[in-house]
Coordinates of C-alpha atoms and ligand atoms in Angstrom, one line a residue:
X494 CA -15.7 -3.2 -11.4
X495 CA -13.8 -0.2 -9.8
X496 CA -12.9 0.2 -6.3
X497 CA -15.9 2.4 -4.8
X498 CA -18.3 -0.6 -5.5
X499 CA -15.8 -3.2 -2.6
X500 CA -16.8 -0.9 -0.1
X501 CA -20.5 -0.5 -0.6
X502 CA -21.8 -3.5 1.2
X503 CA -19.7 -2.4 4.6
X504 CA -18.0 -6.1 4.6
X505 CA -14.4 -5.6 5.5
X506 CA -12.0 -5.8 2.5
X507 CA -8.8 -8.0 2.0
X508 CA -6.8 -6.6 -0.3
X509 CA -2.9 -7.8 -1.3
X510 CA 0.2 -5.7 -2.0
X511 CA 3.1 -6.9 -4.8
X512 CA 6.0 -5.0 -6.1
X513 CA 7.7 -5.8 -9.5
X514 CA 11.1 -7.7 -8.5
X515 CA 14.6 -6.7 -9.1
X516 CA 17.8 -8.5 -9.7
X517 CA 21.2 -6.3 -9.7
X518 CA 19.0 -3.5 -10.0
X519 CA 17.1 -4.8 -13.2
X520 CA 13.4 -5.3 -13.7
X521 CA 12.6 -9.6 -13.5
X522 CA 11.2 -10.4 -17.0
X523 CA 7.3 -10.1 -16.7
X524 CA 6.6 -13.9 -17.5
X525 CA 8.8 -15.0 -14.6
X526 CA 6.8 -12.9 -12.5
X527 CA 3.3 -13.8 -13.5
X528 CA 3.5 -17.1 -11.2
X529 CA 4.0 -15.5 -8.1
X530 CA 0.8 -13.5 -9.2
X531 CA -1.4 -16.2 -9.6
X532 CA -0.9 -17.8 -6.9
X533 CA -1.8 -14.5 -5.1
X534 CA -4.6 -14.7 -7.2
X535 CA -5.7 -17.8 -6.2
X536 CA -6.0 -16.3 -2.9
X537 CA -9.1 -14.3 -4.1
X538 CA -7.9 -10.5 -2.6
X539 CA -10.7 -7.9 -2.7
X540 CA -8.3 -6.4 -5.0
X541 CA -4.1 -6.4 -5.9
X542 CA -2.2 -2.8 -6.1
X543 CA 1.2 -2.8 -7.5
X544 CA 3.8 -0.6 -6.3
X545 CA 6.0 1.5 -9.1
X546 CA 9.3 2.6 -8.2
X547 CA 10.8 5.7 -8.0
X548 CA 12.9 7.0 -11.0
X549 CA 10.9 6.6 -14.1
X550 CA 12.9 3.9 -16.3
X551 CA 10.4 1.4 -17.4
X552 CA 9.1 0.8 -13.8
X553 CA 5.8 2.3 -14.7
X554 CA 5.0 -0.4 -18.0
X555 CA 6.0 -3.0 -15.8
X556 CA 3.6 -1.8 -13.3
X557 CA 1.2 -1.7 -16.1
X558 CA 1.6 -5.3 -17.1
X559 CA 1.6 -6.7 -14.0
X560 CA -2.0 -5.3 -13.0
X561 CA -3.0 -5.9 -16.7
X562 CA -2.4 -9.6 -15.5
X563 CA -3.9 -9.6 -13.0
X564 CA -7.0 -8.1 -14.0
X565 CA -6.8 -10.7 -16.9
X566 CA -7.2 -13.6 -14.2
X567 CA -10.3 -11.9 -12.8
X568 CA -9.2 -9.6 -9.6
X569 CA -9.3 -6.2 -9.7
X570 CA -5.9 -4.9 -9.7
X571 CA -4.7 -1.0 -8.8
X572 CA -1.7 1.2 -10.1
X573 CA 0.7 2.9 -7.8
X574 CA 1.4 6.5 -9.3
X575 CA 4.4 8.7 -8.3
X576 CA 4.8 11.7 -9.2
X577 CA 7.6 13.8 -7.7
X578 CA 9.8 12.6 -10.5
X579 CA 7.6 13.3 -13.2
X580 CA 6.3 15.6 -15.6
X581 CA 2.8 16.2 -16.6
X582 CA 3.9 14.5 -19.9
X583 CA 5.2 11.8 -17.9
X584 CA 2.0 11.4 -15.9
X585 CA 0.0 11.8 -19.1
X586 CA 1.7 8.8 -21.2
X587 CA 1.6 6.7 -17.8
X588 CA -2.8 7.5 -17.3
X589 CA -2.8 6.6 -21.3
X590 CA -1.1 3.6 -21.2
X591 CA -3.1 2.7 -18.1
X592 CA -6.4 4.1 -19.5
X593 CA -5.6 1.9 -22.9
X594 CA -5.4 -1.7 -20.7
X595 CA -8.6 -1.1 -18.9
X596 CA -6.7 -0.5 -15.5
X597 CA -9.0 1.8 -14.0
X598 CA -7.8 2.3 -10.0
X599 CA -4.6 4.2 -9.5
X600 CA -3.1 5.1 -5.9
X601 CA -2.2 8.1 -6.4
X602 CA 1.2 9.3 -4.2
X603 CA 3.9 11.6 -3.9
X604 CA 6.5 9.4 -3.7
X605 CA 9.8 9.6 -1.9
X606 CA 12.3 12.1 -2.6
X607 CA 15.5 10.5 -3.1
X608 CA 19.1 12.6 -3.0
X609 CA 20.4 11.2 -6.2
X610 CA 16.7 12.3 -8.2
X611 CA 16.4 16.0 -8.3
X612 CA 12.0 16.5 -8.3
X613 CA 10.8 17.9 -11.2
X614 CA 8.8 21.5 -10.7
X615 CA 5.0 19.7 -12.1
X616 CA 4.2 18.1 -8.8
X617 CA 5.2 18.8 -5.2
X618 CA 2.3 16.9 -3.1
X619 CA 0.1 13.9 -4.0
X620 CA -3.0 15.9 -3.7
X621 CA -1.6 17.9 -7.0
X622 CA -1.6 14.6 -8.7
X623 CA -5.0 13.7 -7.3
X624 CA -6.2 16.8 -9.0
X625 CA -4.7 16.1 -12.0
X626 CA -6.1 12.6 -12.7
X627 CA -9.5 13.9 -11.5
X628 CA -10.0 16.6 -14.2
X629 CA -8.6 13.8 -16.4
X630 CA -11.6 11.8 -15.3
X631 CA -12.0 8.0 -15.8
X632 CA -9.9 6.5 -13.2
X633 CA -11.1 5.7 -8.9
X634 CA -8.6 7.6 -7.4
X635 CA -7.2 6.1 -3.9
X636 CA -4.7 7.9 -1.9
X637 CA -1.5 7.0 1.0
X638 CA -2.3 7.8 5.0
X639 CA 0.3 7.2 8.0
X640 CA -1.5 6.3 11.4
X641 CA 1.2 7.6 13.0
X642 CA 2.0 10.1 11.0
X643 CA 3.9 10.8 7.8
X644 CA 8.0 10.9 8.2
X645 CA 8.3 14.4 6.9
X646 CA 5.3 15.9 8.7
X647 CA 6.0 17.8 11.8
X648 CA 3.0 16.6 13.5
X649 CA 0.5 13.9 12.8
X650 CA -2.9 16.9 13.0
X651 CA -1.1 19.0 10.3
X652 CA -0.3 15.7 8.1
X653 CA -4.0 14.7 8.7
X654 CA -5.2 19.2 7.4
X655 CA -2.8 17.6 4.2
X656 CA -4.8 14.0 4.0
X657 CA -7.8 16.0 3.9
X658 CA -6.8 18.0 0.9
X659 CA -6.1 14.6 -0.9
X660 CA -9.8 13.5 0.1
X661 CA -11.0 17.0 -1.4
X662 CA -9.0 16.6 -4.7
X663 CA -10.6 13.6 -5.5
X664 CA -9.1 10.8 -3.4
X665 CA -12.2 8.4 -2.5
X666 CA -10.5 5.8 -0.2
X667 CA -7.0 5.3 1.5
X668 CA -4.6 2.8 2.5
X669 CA -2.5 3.2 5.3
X670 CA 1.1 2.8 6.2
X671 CA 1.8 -0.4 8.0
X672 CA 1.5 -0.5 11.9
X673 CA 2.9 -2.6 14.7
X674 CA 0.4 -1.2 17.5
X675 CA -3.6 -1.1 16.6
X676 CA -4.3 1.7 19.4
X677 CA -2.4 4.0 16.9
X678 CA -4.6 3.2 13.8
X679 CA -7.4 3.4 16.2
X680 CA -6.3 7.1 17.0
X681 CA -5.9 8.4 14.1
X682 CA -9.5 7.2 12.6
X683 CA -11.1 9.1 15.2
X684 CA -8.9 12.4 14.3
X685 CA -9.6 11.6 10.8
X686 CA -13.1 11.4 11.1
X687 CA -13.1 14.5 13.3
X688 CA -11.5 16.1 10.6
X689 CA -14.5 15.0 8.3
X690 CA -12.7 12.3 6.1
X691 CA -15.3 10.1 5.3
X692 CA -13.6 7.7 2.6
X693 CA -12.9 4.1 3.5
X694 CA -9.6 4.0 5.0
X695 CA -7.7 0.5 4.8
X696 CA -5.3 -0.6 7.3
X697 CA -1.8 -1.6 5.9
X698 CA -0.7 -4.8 7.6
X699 CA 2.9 -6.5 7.2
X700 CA 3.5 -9.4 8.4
X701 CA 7.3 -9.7 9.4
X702 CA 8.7 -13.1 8.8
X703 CA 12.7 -12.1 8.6
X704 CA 15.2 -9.3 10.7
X705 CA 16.0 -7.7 7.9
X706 CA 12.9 -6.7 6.9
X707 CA 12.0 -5.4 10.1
X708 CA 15.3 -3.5 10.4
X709 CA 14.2 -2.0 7.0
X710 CA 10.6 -1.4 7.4
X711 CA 11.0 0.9 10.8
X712 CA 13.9 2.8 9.3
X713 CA 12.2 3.8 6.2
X714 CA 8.8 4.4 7.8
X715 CA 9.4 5.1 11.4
X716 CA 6.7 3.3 12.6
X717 CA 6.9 2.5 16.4
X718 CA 7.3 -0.7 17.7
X719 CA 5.3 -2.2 20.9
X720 CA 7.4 -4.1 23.3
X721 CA 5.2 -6.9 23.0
X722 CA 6.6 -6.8 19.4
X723 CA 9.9 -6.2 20.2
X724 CA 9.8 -9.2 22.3
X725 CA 8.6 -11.7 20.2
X726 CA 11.2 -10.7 17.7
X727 CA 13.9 -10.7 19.5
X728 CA 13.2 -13.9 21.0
X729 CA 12.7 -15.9 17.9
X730 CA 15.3 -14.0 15.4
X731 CA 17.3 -16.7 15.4
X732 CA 15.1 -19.1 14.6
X733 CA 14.2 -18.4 11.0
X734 CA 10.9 -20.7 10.7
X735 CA 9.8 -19.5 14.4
X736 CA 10.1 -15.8 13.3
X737 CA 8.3 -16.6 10.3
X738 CA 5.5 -18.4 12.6
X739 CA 5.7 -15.5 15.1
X740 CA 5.8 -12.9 12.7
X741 CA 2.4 -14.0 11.0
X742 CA 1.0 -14.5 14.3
X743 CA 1.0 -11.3 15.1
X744 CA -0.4 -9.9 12.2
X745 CA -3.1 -12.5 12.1
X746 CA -3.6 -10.8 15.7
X747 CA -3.8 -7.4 14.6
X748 CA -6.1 -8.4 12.0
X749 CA -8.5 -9.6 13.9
X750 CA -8.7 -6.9 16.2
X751 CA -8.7 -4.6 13.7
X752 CA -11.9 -6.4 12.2
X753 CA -13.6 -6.7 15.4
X754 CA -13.6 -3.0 15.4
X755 CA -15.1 -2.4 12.9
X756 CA -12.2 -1.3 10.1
X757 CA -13.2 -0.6 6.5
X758 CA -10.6 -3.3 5.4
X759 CA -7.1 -4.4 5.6
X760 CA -4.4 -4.5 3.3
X761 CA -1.4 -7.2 3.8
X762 CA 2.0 -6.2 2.5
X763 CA 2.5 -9.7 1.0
X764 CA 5.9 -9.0 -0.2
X765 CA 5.0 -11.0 -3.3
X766 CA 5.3 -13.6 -0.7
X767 CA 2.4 -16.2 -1.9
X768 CA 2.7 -18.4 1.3
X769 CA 2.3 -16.0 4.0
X770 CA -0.2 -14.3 2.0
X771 CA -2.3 -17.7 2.4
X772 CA -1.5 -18.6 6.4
X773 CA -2.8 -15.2 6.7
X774 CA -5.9 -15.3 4.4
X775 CA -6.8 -19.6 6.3
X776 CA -6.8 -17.6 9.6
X777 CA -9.0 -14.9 9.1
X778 CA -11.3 -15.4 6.1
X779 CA -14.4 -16.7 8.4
X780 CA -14.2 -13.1 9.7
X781 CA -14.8 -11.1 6.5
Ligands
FAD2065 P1 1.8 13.5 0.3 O1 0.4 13.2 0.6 O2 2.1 14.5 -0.8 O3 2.6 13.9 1.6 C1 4.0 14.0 1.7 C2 4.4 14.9 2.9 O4 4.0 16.3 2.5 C3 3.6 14.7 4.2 O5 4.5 15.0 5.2 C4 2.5 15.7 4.1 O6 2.0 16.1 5.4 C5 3.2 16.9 3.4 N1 2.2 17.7 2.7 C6 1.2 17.3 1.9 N2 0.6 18.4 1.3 C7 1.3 19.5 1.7 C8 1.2 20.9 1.5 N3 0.2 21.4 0.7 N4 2.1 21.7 2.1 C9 3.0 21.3 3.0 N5 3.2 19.9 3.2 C10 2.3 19.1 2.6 N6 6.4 5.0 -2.8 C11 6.8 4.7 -4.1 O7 7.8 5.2 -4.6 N7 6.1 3.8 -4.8 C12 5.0 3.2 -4.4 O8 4.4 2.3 -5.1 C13 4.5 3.5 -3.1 N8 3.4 2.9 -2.5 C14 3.0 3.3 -1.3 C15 1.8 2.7 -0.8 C16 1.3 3.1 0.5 C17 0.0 2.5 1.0 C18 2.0 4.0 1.3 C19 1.5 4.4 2.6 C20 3.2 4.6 0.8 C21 3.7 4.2 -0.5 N9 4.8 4.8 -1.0 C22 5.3 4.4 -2.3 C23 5.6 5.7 -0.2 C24 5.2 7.2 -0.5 O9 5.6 7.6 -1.8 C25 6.0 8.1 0.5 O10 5.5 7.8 1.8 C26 6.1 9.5 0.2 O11 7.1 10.1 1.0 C27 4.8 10.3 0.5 O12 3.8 10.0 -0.4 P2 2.3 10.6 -0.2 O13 1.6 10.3 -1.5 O14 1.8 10.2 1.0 O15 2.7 12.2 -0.1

């Protein structure tokens, strides 16, 4: 199955996020990951996508095998693709190697560009790369959209004249950057459909359960943060399991408004996080 037949029916979608784990900087042998998976499995996402890190090294075959497991325990699983790092021969051995183990949904992105990784000249934007894998053929092509904006645009209306281009390369659904404050999301679907996007658009949920992450999340996407938020944090942050409880409250919150109007479907930055993943997915699954 590929990704344009979950949004058919118009239920809302539940989909999961996971990254492949470091130690000292050093990808976490496969088989040691593959436990965390199932479990996330067991949760029965519409789908898993897997992140790939920026820098080439290996991080693209470990993507690989960790959406090859996935798909092998029967849910559909999804590739992240950089490509400001790569070269077209990059790119081409990554969509073989994908192509070869049946994974046939890639998110298709720029990906960040880092001081200590000069870009190669192939690729500036993720629409290039959505182009690229569309003459290809074969694969459903998703692409990355930022409610609020994406960090290096200068406004969120020209970002969302560049999210269209990605829809016209070939990009036939989106996930969004996380969000704190619904009205935002809300915004920017009706400027999106204004500016004729028409693909399902997912909304990118993370549930906060610890400061750090929270301290790292708004510095590296700059999303905003509601008082409401602000408050609940900083009320519990030194209470670890109330931040926790707090934290997937208010996601469970967003989610639910988010459902009630009406969005295509929500993906949860589980942060390979198999228990939150599941508090979430109890509280809201009689709503999909
Ligand atoms: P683009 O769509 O290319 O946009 C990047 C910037 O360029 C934007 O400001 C846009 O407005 C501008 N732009 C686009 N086209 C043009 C043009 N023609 N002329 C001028 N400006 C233009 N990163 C990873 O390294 N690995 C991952 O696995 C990963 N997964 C992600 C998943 C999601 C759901 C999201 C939202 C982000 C993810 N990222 C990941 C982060 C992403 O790589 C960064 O946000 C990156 O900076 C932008 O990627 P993009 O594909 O959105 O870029």
């Amino acid at each position: 199955m590929i990704m344009s037949e979950l949004f058919k029916d118009k239920k809302p979608t539940l989909s999961f996020e996971v990254f492949p784990p470091k130690k000292d900087g050093v990808h976490i042998p496969l088989e040691k990951v593959f436990p965390t998976m199932d479990e996330l499995v067991s949760l029965n996402p519409s789908f898993i996508s897997v992140t790939y890190g920026a820098g080439g090294g290996k991080g693209d075959s470990v993507t690989c095998g960790i959406c090859r497991h996935i798909a092998s325990k029967g849910v559909l699983s999804m590739a992240h693709l950089t490509c400001v790092n790569s070269a077209k021969e990059d790119i081409d051995r990554i969509l073989d190697e994908l192509e070869s183990s049946g994974i046939e949904n890639i998110l298709a992105l720029r990906g960040d560009i880092v001081p200590n990784i000069p870009p190669k000249k192939d690729f500036s934007y993720a629409s290039q790369l959505i182009s690229y894998i569309s003459e290809r053929g074969g694969f459903h092509i998703s692409a990355a959209c930022y409610p609020e904006g994406h960090i290096n645009a200068p406004d969120l209306v020209t970002d969302i004249r560049h999210l269209k281009e990605k829809v016209d390369a070939g990009a036939e659904h989106l996930i969004s950057q996380l969000f704190f404050d619904n009205s935002a999301f809300f915004r920017f679907r009706e400027l999106t459909a204004a500016a004729g996007i028409n693909v399902p658009i997912e909304a990118g949920i993370m549930p906060v359960v610890n400061k750090k992450q929270i301290e790292r999340m708004v510095s590296i996407c700059g999303a905003s943060l509601p008082a409401k938020f602000s408050h609940t944090m900083a009320r519990f942050e030194n209470n670890p399991e109330a931040l926790r409880d707090a934290g997937i409250a208010y996601a469970v919150n967003q989610i639910v408004e988010l459902i009630a109007e009406g969005v295509d479907g929500v993906h949860i930055y589980t942060m390979n996080n198999p228990y939150v993943a599941k508090r979430i997915c109890d509280s809201v699954s009689s709503l999909l």
